[in-house]
CSV table of C-alpha atoms and ligand atoms in Angstrom, one decimal:
chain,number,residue,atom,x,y,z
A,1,UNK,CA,12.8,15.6,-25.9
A,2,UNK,CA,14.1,13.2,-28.2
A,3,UNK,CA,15.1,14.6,-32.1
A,4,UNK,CA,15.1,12.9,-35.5
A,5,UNK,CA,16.0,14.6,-38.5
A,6,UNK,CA,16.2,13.9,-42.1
A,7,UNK,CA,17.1,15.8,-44.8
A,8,UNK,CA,14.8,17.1,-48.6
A,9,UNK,CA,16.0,16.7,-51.7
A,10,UNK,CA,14.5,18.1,-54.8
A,11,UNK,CA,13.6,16.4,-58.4
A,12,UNK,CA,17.5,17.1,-58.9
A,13,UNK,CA,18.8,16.0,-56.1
A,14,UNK,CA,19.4,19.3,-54.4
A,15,UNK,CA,19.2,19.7,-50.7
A,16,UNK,CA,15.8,21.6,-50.1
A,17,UNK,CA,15.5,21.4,-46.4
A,18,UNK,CA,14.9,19.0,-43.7
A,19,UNK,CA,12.2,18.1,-41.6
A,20,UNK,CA,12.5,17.6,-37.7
A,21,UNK,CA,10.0,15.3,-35.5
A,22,UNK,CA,10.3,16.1,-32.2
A,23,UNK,CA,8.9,13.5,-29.8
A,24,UNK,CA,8.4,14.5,-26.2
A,25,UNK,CA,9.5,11.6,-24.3
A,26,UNK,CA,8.8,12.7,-20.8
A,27,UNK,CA,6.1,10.9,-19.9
A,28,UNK,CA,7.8,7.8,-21.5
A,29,UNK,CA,10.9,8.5,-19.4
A,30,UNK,CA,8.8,9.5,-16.4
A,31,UNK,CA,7.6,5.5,-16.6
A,32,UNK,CA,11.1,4.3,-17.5
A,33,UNK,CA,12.3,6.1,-14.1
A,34,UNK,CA,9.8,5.0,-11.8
A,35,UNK,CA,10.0,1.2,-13.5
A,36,UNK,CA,13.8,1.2,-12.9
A,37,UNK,CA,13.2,2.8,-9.1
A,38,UNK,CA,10.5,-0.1,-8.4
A,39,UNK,CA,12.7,-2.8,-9.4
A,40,UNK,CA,15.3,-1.4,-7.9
A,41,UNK,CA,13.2,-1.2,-4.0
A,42,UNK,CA,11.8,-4.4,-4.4
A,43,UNK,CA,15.3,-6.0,-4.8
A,44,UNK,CA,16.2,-4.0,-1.8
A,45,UNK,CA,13.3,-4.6,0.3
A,46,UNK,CA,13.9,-8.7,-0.4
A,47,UNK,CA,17.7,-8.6,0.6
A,48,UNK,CA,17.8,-7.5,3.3
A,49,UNK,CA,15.3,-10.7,4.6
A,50,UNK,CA,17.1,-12.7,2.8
A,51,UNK,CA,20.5,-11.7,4.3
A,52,UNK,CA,19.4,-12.1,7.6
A,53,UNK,CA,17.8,-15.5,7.0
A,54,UNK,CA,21.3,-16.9,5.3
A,55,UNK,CA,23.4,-15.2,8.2
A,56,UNK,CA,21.3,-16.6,10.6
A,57,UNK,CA,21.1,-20.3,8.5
A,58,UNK,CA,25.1,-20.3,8.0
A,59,UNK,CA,25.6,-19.9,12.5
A,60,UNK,CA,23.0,-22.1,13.5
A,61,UNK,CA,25.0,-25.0,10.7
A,62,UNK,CA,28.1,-23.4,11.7
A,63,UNK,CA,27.0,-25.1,15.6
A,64,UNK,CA,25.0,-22.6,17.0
A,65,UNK,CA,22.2,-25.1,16.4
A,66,UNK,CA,24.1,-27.4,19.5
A,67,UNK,CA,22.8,-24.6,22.1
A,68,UNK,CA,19.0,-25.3,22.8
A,69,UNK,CA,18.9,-20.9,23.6
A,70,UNK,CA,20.5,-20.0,20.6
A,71,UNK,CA,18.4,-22.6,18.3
A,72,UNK,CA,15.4,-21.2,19.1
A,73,UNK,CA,16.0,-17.6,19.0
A,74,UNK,CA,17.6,-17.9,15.6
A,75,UNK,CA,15.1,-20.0,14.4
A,76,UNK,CA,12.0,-17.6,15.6
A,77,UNK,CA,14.7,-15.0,13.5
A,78,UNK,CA,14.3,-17.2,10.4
A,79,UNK,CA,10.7,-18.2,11.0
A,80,UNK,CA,9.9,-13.6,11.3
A,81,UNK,CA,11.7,-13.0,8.3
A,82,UNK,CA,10.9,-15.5,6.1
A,83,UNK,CA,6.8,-14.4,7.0
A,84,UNK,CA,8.2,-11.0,6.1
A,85,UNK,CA,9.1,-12.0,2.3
A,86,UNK,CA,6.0,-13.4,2.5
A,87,UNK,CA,4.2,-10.2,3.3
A,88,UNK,CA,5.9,-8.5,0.6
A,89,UNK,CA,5.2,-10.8,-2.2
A,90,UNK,CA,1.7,-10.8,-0.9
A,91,UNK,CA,1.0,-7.1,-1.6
A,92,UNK,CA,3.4,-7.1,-4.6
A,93,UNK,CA,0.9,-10.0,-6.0
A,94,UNK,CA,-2.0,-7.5,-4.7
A,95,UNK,CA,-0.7,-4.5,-6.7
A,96,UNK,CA,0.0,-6.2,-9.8
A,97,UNK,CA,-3.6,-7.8,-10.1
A,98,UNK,CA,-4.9,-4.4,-9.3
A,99,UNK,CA,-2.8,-3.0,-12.0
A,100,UNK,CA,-3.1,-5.6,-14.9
A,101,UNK,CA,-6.8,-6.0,-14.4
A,102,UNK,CA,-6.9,-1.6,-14.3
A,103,UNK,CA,-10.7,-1.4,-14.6
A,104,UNK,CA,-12.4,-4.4,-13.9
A,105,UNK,CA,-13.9,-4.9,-10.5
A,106,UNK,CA,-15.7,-7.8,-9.4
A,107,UNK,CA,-19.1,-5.9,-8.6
A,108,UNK,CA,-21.6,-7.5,-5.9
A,109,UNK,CA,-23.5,-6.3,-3.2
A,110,UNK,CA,-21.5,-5.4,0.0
A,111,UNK,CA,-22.8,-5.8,3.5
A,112,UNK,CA,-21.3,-3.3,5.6
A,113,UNK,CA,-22.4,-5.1,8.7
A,114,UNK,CA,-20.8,-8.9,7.3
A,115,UNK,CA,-17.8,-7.0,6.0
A,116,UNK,CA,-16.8,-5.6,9.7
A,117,UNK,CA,-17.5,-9.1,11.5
A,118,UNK,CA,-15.4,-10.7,9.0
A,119,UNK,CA,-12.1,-7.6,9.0
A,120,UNK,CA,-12.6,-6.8,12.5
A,121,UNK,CA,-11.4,-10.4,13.8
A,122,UNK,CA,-8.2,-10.3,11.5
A,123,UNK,CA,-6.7,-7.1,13.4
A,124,UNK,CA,-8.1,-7.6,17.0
A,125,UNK,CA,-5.6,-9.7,17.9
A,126,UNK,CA,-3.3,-7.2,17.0
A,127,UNK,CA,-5.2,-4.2,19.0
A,128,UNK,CA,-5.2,-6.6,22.5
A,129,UNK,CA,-1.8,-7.0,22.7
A,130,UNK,CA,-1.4,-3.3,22.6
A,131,UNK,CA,-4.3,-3.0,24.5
A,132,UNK,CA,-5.7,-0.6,21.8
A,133,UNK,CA,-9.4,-0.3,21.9
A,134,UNK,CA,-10.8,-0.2,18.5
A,135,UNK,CA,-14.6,1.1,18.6
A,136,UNK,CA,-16.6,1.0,15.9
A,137,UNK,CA,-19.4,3.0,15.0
A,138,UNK,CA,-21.4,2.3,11.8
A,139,UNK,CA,-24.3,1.3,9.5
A,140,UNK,CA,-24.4,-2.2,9.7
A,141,UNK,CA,-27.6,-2.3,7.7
A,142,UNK,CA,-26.2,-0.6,4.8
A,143,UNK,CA,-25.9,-2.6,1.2
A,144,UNK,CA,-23.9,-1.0,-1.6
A,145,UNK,CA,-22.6,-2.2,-4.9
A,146,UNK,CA,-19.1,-2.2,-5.1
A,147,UNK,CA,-16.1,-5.0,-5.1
A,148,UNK,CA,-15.7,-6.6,-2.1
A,149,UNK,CA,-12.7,-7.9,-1.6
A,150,UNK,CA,-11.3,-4.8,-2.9
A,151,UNK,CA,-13.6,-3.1,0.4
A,152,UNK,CA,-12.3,-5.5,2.9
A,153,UNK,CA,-8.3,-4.9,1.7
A,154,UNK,CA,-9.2,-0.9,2.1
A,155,UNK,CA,-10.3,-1.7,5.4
A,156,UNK,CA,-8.0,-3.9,6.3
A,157,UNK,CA,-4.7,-1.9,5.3
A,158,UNK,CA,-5.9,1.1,6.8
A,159,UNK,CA,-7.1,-0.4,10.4
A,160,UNK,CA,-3.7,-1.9,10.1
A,161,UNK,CA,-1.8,1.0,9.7
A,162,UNK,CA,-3.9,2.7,12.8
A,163,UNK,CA,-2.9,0.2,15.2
A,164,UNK,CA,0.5,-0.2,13.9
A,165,UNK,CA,1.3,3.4,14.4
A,166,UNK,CA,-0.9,4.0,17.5
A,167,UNK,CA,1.1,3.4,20.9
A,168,UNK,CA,-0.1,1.4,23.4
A,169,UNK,CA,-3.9,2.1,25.6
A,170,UNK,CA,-4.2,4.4,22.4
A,171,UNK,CA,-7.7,4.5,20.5
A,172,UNK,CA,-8.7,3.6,17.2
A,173,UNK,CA,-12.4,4.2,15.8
A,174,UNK,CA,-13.7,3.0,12.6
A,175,UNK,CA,-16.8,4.7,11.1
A,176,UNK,CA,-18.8,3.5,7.8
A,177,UNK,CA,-21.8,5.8,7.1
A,178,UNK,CA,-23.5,6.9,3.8
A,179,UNK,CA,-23.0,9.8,2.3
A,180,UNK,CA,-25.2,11.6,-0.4
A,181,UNK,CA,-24.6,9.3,-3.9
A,182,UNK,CA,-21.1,7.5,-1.4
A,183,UNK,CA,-20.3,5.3,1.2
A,184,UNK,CA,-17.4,6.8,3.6
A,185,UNK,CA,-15.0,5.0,5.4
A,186,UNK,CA,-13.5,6.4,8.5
A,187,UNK,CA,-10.5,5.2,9.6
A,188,UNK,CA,-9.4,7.6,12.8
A,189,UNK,CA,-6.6,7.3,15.4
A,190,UNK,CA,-5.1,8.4,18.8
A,191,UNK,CA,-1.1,7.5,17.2
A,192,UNK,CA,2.4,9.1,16.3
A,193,UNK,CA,1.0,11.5,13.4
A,194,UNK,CA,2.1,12.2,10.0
A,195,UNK,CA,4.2,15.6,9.4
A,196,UNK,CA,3.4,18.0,6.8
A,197,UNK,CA,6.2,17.2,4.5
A,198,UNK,CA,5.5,13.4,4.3
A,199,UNK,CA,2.2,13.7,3.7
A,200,UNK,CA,1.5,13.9,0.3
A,201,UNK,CA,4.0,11.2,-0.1
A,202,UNK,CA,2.6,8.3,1.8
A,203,UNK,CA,1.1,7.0,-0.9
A,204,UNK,CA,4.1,6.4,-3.1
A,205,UNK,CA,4.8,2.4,-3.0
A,206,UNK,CA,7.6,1.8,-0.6
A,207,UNK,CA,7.6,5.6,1.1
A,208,UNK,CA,7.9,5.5,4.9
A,209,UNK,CA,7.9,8.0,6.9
A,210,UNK,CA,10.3,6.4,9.5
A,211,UNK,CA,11.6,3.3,7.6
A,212,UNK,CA,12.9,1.4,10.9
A,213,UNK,CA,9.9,1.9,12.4
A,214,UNK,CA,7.6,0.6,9.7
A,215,UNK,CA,9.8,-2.1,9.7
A,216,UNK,CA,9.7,-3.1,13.1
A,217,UNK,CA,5.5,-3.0,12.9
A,218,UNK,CA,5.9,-5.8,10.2
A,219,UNK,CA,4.5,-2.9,6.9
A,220,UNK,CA,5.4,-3.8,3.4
A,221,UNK,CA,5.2,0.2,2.4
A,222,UNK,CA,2.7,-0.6,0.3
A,223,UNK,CA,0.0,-0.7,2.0
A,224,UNK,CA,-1.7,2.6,1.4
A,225,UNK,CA,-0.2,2.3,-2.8
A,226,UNK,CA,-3.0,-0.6,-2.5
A,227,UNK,CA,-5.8,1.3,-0.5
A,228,UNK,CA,-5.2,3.9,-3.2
A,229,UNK,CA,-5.1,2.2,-6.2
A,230,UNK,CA,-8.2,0.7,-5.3
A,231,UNK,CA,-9.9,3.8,-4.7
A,232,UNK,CA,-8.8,4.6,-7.8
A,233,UNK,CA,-10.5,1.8,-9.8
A,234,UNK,CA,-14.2,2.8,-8.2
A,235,UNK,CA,-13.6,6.6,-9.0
A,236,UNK,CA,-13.9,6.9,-5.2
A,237,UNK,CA,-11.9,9.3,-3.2
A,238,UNK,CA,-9.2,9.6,-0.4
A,239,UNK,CA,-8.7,12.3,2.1
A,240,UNK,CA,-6.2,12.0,5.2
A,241,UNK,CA,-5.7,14.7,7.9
A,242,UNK,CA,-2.9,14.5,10.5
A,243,UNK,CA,-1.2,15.8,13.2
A,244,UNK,CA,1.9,14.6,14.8
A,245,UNK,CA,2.0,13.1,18.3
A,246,UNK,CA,-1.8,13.7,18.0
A,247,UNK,CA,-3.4,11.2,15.6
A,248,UNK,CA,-4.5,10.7,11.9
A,249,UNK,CA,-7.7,10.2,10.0
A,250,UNK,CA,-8.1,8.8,7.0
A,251,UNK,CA,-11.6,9.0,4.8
A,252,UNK,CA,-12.7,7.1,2.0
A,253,UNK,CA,-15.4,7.9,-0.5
A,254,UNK,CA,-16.3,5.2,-2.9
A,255,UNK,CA,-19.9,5.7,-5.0
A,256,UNK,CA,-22.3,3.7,-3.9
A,257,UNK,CA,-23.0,2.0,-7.2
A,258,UNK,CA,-20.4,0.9,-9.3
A,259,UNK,CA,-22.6,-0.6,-12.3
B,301,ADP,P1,3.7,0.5,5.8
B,301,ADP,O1,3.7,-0.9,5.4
B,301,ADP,O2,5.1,1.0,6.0
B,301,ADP,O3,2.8,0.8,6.9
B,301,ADP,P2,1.9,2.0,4.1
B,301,ADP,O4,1.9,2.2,2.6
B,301,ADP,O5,0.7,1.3,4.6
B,301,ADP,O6,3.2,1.3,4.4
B,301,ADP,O7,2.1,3.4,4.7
B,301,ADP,C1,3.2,4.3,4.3
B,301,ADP,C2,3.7,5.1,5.5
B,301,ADP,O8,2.7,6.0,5.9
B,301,ADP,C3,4.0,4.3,6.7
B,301,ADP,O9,5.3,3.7,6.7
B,301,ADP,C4,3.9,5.3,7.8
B,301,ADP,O10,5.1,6.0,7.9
B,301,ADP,C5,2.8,6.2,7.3
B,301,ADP,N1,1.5,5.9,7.9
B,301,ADP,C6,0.5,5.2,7.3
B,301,ADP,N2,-0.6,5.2,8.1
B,301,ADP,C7,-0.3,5.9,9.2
B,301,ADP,C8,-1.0,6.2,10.4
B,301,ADP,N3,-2.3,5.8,10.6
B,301,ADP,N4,-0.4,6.9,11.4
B,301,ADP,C9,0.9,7.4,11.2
B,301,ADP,N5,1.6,7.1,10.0
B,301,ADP,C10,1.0,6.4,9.1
């Protein structure tokens, strides 16, 4: 609570009283808090790229760069991290659209069928060499009006995420059906699980359940911020169910028409 006070006089200037405005700042503080705390990861989640990229810069100039072995594998170091900072500034880019342009979505009609052949293709390559199978079971008839690009990125970051925390010859199945007045996503795998206690928090930007891990998979931790975000903006909603070492499901609902 913040206080400001100032004090009455009357016609002869007598004190009379005062008067008090009490301002509840929380929510205003609440912001200020998670501003300072975004900044604050961001920075974090950049320098430790960059670090590795100068460290690995400075020994290659420093001669490393003389032994053919050493060039390479430093470089392919450089090359992994710099596509990391790339990642990042990618989603941070996403999420600051998503947030300046709060309500508007880019409304057309979305081809469920046209959508999958064109996602599918991005994260195949990604399934094979885990030899992952991803099946996929869904209307591919089915029109509805919504933003697509904003549908492929939902898609996209949560197929993602199933592969990425599925190990290997595990199974990921992808289901897109209607559903009275919605269209439901169904983004299901075979992987590691979420536990109870991280659950609700997934879809803070930058939470991780296991940091190293998401880091070795190549996530930005904001993934799911996006996928919710956007959900958000089509008044759709998000349900996930998990179980560790068994697998997690994630469903989307987004109305079918968004005029
Ligand atoms: P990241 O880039 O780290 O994957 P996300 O925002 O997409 O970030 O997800 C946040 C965290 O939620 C991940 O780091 C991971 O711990 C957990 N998570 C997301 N999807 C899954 C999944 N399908 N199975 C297990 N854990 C998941």
């Amino acid at each position: 609570l913040e206080i400001v006070g100032a004090p009455i006089f009357n016609e002869r200037n007598m004190l009379k009283g005062a008067v008090l405005v009490i301002y509840d700042i929380t929510e205003f503080k609440n912001v200020e808090v998670m501003r300072k705390d975004f900044v604050a990861n961001v920075s974090h989640e950049l320098k430790t790229p960059i670090t590795s990229i100068r460290g690995f810069a400075e020994t290659l100039l420093d001669g490393a760069a003389e032994d053919p072995e050493a060039r390479s594998q430093f470089l392919n170091i450089i090359f992994d991290e710099s596509k990391r900072i790339q990642l990042l500034i990618d989603d941070l880019l996403i999420l600051s659209k998503l947030e300046k342009d709060e309500s508007t979505i880019n409304v057309s009609t979305v081809h469920v069928g046209l959508m999958l052949d064109e996602i599918l293709p991005l994260v195949q390559q990604h399934a094979d060499q885990k030899q992952i199978e991803v099946q996929v079971d869904a209307e591919e008839e089915l029109k509805f009006e919504a933003d697509e690009d904003k549908m492929k990125q939902i898609l996209l970051n949560l197929l993602t995420n199933a592969i990425s925390y599925t190990p290997e010859k595990g199974l990921v199945s992808v289901k897109i059906k209607e559903f009275e007045d919605k269209v439901c996503f169904i983004v299901k795998d075979t992987g590691i699980g979420i536990g109870k206690e991280a659950l609700p928090r997934i879809f803070e930007r930058f939470y991780r359940v296991d940091k190293d891990r998401s880091r070795d998979t190549g996530g930005t931790g904001l993934g799911l911020a996006i996928v919710k975000h956007i959900v958000e903006v089509h008044k759709g909603e998000i349900e996930v169910e998990s179980e560790l070492g068994k697998g997690t499901t994630f469903a989307v609902y987004i109305p079918k028409d968004q005029n």
